[in-house]
Coordinates of C-alpha atoms and ligand atoms in Angstrom, one line a residue:
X1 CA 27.4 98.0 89.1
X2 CA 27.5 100.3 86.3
X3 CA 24.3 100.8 84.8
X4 CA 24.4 102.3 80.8
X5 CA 21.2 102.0 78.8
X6 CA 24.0 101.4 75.8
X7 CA 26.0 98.5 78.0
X8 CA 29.7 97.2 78.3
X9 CA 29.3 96.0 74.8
X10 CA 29.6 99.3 73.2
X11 CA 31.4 100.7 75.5
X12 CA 34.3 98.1 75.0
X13 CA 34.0 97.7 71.2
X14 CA 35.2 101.8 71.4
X15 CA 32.2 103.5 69.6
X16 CA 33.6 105.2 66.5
X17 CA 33.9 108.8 65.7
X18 CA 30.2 109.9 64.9
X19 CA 29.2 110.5 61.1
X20 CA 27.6 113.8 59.7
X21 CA 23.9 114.4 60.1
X22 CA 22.3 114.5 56.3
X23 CA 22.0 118.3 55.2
X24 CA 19.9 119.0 52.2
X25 CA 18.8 117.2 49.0
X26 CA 20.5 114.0 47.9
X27 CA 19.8 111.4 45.6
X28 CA 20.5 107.5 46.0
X29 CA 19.9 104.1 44.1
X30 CA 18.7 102.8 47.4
X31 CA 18.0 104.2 51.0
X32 CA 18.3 102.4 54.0
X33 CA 16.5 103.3 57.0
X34 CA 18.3 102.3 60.4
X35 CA 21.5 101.1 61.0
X36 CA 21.5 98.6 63.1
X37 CA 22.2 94.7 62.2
X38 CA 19.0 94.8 59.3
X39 CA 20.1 98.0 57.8
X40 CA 23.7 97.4 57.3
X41 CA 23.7 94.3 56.1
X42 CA 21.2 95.3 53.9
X43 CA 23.3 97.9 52.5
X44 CA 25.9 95.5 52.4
X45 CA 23.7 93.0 50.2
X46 CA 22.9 96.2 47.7
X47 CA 26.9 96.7 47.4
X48 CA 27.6 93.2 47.0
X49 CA 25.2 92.5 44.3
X50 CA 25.9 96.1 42.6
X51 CA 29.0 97.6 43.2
X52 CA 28.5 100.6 41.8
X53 CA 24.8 101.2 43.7
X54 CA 24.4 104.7 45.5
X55 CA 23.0 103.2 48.6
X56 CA 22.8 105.9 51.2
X57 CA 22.0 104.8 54.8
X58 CA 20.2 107.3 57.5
X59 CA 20.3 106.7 61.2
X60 CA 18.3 108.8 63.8
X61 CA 21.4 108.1 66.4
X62 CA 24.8 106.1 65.9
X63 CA 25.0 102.7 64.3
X64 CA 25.0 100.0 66.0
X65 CA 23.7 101.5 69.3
X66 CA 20.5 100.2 69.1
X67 CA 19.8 96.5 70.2
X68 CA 22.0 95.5 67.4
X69 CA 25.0 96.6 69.4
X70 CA 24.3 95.4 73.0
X71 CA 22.6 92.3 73.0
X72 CA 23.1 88.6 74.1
X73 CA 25.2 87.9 71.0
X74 CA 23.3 84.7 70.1
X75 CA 23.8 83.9 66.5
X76 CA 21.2 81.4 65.8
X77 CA 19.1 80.2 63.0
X78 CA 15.6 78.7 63.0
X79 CA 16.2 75.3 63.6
X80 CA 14.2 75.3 66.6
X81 CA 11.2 76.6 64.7
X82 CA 10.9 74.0 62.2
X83 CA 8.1 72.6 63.4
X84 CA 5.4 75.7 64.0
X85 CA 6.8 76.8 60.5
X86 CA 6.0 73.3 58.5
X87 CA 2.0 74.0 60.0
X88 CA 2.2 77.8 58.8
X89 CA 3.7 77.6 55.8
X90 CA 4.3 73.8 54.5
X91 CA 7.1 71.2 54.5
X92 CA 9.2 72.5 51.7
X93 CA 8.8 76.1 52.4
X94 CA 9.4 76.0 56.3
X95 CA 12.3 73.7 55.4
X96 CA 14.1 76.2 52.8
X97 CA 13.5 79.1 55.7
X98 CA 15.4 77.1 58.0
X99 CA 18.0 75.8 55.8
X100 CA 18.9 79.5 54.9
X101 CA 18.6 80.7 58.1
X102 CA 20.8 77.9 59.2
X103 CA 23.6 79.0 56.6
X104 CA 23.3 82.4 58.0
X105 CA 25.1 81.3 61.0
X106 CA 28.3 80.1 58.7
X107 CA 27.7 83.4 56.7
X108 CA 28.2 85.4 59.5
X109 CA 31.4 84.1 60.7
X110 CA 32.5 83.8 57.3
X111 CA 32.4 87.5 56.8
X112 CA 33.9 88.4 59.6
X113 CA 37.0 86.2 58.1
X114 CA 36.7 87.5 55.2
X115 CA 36.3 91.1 55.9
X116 CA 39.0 90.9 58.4
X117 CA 36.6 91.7 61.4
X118 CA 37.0 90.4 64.9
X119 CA 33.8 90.3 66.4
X120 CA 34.6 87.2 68.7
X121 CA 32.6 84.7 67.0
X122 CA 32.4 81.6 68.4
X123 CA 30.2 78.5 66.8
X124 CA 29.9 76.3 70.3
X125 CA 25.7 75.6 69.6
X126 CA 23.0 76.7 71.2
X127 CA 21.6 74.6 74.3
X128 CA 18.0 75.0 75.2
X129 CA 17.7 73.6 78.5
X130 CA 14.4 72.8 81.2
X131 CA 15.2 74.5 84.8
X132 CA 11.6 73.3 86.2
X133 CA 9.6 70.0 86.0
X134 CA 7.4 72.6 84.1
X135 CA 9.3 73.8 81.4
X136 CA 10.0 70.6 80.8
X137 CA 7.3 70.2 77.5
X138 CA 8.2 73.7 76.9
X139 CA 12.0 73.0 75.7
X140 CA 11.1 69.6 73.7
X141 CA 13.4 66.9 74.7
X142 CA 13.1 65.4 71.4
X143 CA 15.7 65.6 67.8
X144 CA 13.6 67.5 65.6
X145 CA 12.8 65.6 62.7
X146 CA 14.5 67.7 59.2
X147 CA 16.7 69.5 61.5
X148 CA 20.4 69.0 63.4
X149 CA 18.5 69.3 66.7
X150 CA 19.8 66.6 69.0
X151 CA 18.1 65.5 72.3
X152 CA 19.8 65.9 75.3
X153 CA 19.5 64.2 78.9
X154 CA 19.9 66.5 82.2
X155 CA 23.4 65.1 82.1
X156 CA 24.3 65.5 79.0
X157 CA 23.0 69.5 79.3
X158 CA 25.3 69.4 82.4
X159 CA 27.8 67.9 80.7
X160 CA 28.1 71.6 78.6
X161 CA 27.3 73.4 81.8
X162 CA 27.5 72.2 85.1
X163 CA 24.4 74.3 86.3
X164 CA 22.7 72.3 89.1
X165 CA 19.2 73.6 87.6
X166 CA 19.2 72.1 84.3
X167 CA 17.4 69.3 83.6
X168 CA 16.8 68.0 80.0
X169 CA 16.5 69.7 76.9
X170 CA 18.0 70.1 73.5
X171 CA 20.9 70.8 71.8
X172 CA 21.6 73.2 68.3
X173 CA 24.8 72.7 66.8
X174 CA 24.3 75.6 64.2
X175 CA 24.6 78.6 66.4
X176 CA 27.2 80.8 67.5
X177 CA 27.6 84.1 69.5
X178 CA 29.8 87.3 68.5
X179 CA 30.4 90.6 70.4
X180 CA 27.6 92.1 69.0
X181 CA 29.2 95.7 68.9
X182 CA 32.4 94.9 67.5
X183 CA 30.3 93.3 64.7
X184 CA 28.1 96.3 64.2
X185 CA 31.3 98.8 64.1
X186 CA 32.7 96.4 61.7
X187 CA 30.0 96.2 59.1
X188 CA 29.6 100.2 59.7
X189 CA 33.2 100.4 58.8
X190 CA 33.6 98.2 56.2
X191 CA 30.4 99.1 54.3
X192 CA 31.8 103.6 54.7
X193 CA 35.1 101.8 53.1
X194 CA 33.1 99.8 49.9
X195 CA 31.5 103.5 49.4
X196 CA 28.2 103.6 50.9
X197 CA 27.3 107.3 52.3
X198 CA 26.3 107.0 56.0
X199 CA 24.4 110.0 58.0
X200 CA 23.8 109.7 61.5
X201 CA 22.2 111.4 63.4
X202 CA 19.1 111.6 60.7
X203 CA 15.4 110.7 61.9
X204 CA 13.5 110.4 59.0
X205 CA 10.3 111.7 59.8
X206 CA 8.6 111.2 56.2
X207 CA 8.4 108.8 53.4
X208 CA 6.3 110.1 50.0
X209 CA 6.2 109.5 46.2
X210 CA 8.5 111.7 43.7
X211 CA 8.6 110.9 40.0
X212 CA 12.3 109.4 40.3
X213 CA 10.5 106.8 42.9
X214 CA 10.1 108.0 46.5
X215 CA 11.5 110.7 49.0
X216 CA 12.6 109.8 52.7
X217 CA 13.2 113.4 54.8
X218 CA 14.7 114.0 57.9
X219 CA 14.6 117.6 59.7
X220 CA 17.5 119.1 57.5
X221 CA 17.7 117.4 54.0
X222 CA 15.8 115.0 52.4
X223 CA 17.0 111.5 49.6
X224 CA 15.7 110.6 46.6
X225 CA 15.8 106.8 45.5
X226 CA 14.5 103.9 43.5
X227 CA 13.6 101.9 46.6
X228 CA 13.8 102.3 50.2
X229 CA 14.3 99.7 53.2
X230 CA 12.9 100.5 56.6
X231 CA 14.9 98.3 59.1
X232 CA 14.1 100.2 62.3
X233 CA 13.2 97.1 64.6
X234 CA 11.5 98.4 67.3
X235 CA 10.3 101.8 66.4
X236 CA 8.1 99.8 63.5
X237 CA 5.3 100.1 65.4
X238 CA 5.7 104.3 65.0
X239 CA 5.6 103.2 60.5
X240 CA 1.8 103.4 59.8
X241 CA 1.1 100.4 58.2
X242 CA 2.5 98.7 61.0
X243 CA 0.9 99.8 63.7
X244 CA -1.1 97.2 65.2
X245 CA 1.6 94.1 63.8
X246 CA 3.9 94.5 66.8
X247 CA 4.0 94.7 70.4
X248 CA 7.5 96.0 72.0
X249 CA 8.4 94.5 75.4
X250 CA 12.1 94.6 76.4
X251 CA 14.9 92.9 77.9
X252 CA 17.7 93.1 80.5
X253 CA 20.9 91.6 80.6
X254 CA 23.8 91.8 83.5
X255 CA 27.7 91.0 82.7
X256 CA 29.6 89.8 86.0
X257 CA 33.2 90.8 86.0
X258 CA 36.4 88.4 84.5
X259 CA 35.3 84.9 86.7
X260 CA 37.4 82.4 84.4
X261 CA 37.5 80.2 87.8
X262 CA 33.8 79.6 87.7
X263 CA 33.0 79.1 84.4
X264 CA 36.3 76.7 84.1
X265 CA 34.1 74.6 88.0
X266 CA 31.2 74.8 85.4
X267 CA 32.9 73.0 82.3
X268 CA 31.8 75.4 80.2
X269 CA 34.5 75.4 77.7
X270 CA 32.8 75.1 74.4
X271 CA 31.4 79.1 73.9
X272 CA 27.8 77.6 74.1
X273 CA 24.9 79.8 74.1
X274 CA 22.4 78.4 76.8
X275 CA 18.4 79.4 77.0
X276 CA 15.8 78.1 79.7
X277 CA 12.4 77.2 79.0
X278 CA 10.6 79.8 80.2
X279 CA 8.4 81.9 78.0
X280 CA 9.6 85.4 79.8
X281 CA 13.4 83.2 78.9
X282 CA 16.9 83.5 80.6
X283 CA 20.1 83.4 77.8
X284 CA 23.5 82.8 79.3
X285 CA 26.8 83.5 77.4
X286 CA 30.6 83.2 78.7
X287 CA 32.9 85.8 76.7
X288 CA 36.2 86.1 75.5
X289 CA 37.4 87.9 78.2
X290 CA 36.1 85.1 81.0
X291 CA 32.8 87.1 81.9
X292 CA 28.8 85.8 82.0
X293 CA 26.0 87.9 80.4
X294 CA 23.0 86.7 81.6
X295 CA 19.9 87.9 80.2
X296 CA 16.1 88.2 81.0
X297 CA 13.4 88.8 78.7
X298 CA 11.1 89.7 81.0
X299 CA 11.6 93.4 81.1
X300 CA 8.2 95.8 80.6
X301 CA 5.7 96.8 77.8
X302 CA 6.0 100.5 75.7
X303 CA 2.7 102.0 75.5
X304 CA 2.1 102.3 71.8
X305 CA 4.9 99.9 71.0
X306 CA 7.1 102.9 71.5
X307 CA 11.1 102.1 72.6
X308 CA 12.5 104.6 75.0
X309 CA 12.4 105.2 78.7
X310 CA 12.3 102.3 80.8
X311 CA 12.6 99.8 78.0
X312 CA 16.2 100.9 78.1
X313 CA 17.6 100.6 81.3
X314 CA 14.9 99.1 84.2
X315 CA 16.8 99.3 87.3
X316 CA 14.0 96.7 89.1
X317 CA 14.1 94.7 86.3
X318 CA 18.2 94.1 86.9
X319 CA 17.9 93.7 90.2
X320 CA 15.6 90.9 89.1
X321 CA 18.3 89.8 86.5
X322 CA 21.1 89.5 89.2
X323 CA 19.0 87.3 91.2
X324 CA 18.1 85.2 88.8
X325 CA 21.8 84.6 87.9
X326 CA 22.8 83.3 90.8
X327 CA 19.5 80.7 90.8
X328 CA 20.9 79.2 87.7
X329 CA 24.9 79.5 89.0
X330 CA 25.3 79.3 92.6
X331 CA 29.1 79.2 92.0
X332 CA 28.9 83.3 91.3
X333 CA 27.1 84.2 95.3
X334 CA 29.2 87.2 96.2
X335 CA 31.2 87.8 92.0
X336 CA 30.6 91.2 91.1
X337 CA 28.0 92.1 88.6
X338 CA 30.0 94.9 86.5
X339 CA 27.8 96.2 84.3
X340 CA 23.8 95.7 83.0
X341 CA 22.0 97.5 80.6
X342 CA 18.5 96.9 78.1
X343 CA 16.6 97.6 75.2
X344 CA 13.6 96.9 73.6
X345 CA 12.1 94.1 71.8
X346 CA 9.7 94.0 68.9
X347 CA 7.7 91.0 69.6
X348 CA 5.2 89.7 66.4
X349 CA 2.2 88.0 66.7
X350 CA 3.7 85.3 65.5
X351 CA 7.1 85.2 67.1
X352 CA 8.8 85.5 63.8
X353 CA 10.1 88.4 61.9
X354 CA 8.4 89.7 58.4
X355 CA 9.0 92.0 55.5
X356 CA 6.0 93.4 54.5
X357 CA 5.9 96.0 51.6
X358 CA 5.0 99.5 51.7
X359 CA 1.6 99.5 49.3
X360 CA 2.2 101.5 45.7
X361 CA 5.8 102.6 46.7
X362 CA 9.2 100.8 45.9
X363 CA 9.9 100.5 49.9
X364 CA 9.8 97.9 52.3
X365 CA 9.9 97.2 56.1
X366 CA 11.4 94.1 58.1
X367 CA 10.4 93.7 61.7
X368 CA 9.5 91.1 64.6
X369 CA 12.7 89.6 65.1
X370 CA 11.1 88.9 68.6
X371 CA 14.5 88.9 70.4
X372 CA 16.3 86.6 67.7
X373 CA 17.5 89.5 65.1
X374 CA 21.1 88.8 65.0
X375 CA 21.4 85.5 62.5
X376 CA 18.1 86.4 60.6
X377 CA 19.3 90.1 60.1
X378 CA 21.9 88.8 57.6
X379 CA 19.4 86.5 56.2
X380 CA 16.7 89.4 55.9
X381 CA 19.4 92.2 54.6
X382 CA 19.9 89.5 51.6
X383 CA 15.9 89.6 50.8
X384 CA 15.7 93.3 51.1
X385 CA 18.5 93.9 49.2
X386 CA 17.1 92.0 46.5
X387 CA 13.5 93.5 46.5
X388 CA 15.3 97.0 46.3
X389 CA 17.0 96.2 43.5
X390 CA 14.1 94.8 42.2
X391 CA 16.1 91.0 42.0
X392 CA 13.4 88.5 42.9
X393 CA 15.0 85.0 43.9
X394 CA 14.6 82.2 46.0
X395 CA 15.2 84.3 49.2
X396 CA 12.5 86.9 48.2
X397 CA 10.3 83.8 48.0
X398 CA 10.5 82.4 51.2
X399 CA 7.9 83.2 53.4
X400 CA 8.9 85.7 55.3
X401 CA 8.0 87.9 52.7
X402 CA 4.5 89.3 52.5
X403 CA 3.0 86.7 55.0
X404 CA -0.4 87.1 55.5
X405 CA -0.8 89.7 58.2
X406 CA -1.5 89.1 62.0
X407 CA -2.4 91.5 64.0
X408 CA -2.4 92.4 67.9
X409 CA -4.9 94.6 69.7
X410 CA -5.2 98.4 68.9
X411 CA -3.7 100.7 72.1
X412 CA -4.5 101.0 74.7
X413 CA -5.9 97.5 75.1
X414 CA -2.7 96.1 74.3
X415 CA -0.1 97.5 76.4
X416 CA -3.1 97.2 79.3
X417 CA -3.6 93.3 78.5
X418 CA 0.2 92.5 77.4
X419 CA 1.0 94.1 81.1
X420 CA -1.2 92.4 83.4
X421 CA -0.4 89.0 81.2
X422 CA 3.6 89.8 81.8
X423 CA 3.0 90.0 85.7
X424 CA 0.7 86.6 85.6
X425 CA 4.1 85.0 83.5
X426 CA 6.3 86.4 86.0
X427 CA 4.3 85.0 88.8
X428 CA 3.8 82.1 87.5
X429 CA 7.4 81.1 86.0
X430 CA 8.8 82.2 89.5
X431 CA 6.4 79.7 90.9
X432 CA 7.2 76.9 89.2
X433 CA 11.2 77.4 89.9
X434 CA 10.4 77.2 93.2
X435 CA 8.2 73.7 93.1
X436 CA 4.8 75.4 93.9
X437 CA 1.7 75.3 91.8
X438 CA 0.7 78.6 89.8
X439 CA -2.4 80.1 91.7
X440 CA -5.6 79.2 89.3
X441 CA -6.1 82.7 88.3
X442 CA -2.4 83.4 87.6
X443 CA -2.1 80.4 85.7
X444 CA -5.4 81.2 83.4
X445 CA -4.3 85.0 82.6
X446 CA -0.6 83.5 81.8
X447 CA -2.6 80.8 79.4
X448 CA -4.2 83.9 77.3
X449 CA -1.7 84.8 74.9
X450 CA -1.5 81.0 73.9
X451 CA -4.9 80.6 73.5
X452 CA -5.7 83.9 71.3
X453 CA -2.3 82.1 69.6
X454 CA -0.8 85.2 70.2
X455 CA 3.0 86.0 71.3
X456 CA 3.4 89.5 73.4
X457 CA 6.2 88.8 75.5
X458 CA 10.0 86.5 74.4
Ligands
FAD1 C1 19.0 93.2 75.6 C2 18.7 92.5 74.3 C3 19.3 91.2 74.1 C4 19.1 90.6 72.8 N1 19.7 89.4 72.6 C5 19.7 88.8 71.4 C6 20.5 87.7 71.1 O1 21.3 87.2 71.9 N2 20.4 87.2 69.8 C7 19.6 87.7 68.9 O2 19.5 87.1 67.8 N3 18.9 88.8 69.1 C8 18.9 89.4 70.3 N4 18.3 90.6 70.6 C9 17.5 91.2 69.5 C10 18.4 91.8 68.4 O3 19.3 92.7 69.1 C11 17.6 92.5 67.4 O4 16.6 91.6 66.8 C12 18.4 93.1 66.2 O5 19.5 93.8 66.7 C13 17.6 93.9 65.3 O6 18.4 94.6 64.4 P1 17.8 95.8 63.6 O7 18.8 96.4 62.7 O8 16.5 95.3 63.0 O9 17.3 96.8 64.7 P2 18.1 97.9 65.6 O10 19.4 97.4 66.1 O11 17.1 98.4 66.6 O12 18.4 99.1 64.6 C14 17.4 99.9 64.2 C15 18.0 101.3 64.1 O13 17.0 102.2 63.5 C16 17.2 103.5 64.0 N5 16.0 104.2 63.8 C17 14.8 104.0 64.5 N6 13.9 104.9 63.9 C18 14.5 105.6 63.0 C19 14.1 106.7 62.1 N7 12.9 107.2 62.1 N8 15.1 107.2 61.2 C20 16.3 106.7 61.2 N9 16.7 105.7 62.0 C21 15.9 105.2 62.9 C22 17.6 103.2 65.5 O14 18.3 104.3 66.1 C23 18.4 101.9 65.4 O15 19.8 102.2 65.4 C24 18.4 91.2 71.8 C25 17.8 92.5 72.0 C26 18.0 93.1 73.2 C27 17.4 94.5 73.4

């Protein structure tokens, strides 16, 4: 098994020549910070809306290597969320969140048509799906009033995937998955060809106030612009003002080789993207090219919400991953797992992402995708886009903009509580796939999070 923090993903979309680091002082209309998914569609937003912008974008390392090139390839919207949002944030404004979200799906593949970018995506849905009597509550078995979320008994689940673990659950008709790298290259490449100047190989290392509007610097140059966007996902936790609105846990994923004979003895024809009901979840994908990638969001916590290290590449946590695969599809005992890789998460308080504004600067941040980035990225890179250029509209106003803020304990209380509440979830998840009752201690530290109403883990 070949284990690559950066996965097959990259590796097969054939990473691109590597850009020149920024050298000296520039000026910009706009600069982006990060290019992953967030950054370059925000870039692509700015362009869209003003053609003419100077929209310079600075990445520490390559585009598209972070999570935003090697994850599950879920493109899904919010549908699922409908519910927690209408108490947070009220009927009409959770509902116009979800409805944009949900036409984020459409948006995505309709780039990729447009632009002339292959990125494999596939809109089969999104089942959600019970693999224990006890997730059973967890996965709602119920249409979701509002929403396109359809109810669906164990046979209808197995009737998209003949998994002898799933049991009931529900079903999302407005997601899809891509090949997440071959989407990032393609927005990278497009955006260099619309005329956007793209550094890599840039860490910016400082953001402060100029009289033209603000000054990001990296070691060897520095960019002057109107507005900035930070959309560095995981490393947020390292901006100041959002230090203690983020925890960063991370997750695994393992990619058997070509088995088109077992996914064709599992019926699983129609591209679906399948999640369990855990809270540490499983998400299972076939690809174009007849493999499963079967992920695990159970991987550790980074001290001081800090990516790096083990929340790249966790070779227990695979070997964890590669088990669990074969719980779910027997059918693959003895199929070789090729390749598995990581990367970290950055989980809010609240499970869902924000874009909070840097005070008395033109600059903003978006973060706490919590492991669903890849759908609300596009959605996000429209708002951002439009705060930089200073274009308030019905996006900026939904309410992922400036919620109020929520925050989780300060270091090193929470990477010491989030760990020893991860092992409780891992105990007691395992537990329950195997028909046993959690031990009452296990099952009161796994209870915490929930009832501070708190999310550190996917
Ligand atoms: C294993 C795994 C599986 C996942 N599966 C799914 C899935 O199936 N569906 C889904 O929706 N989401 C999934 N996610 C989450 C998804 O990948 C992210 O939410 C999404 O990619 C976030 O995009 P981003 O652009 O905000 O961040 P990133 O892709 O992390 O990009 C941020 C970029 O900022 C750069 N950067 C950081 N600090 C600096 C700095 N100081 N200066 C300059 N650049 C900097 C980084 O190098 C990076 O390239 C998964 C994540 C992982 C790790």
């Amino acid at each position: 098994m070949l284990h690559d923090a950066h996965g097959l993903w990259i590796a097969d979309a054939g990473s691109p020549e590597v850009l020149a680091a920024l050298e000296g002082d520039h000026s910009a209309d706009v600069v982006v910070v990060g290019g992953g998914f967030t950054g370059l569609w925000t870039a692509w937003h700015v362009l869209a809306a003003e053609p003419d912008a100077d929209v310079v974008v600075l990445e520490g390392g390559r585009c598209g290597h972070g999570p935003s090139g090697r994850n599950g390839g879920f493109v899904t919207g919010m549908d699922l969320s409908l519910p927690a949002l209408r108490e947070e944030s009220g009927d009409a404004a959770a509902e116009a969140w979800v409805a944009a979200a949900r036409e984020t799906v459409d948006a995505v593949g309709e780039w990729c048509e447009t632009e002339g970018v292959d990125a494999w995506y596939r809109k089969g849905g999104e089942l959600v799906v019970s693999t224990a009597p006890a997730q059973d509550g967890g996965v709602g078995v119920e249409a979701i009033d509002g929403t396109n979320v359809l109810a669906c008994s164990a046979d209808e689940a197995r009737g998209h995937c003949r998994s002898p673990v799933f049991r009931a659950g529900v079903f999302v008709p407005a997601a899809a998955t891509v090949h997440p790298a071959r989407l990032a290259f393609g927005l990278r490449e497009r955006l260099l060809a619309r005329g956007a100047r793209i550094y890599e190989g840039s860490r910016v290392t400082g953001l402060r106030p100029v009289p033209e509007g603000l000054s990001v610097r990296t070691a060897s140059g520095q960019v002057r612009a109107r507005a900035a966007v930070f959309a560095v996902c995981a490393s947020s936790g390292t901006l100041k003002p959002l230090r203690n609105r983020l925890t960063v846990s991370s997750s695994h994923i393992v990619c058997t080789e070509p088995v088109p004979d077992v996914i064709e003895q599992l019926g699983w024809d129609g591209g679906e993207a399948i999640t369990d009901g855990r809270a540490l979840l499983h998400y299972t994908r076939t690809t174009r090219d007849g493999r499963i990638v079967f992920g695990w969001a159970g991987g550790r916590m980074a001290a001081g919400a800090r990516p790096g290290g083990r929340m790249e590449i966790d070779p227990g946590v695979v070997g964890q991953v590669g088990r669990d695969l074969v719980r779910m599809f027997p059918q693959l005992e003895g199929r070789a797992i090729a390749h598995a890789w990581g990367g970290p998460i950055d989980v809010s308080p609240t499970h869902r992402p924000a874009i909070v504004g840097v005070r008395g600067l033109s600059a903003w941040a978006a973060f706490g995708y919590t492991g669903n980035g890849v759908g609300p990225s596009h959605l996000f890179g429209r708002a951002l886009a439009a705060l930089a250029l200073d274009r308030r509209d019905p996006v900026t106003r939904l309410p992922f903009v400036d919620p109020p803020p929520k925050r989780v304990p300060p270091e090193p209380l929470r990477v010491a509580g989030a760990t020893v509440i991860r092992r409780a979830l891992i105990r007691k998840e395992a537990a329950e796939e195997a028909g046993r009752r959690p031990d009452p201690v296990t099952a009161g530290i796994a209870a915490v999070p929930r009832l501070l109403g708190l999310h550190i883990v996917r």
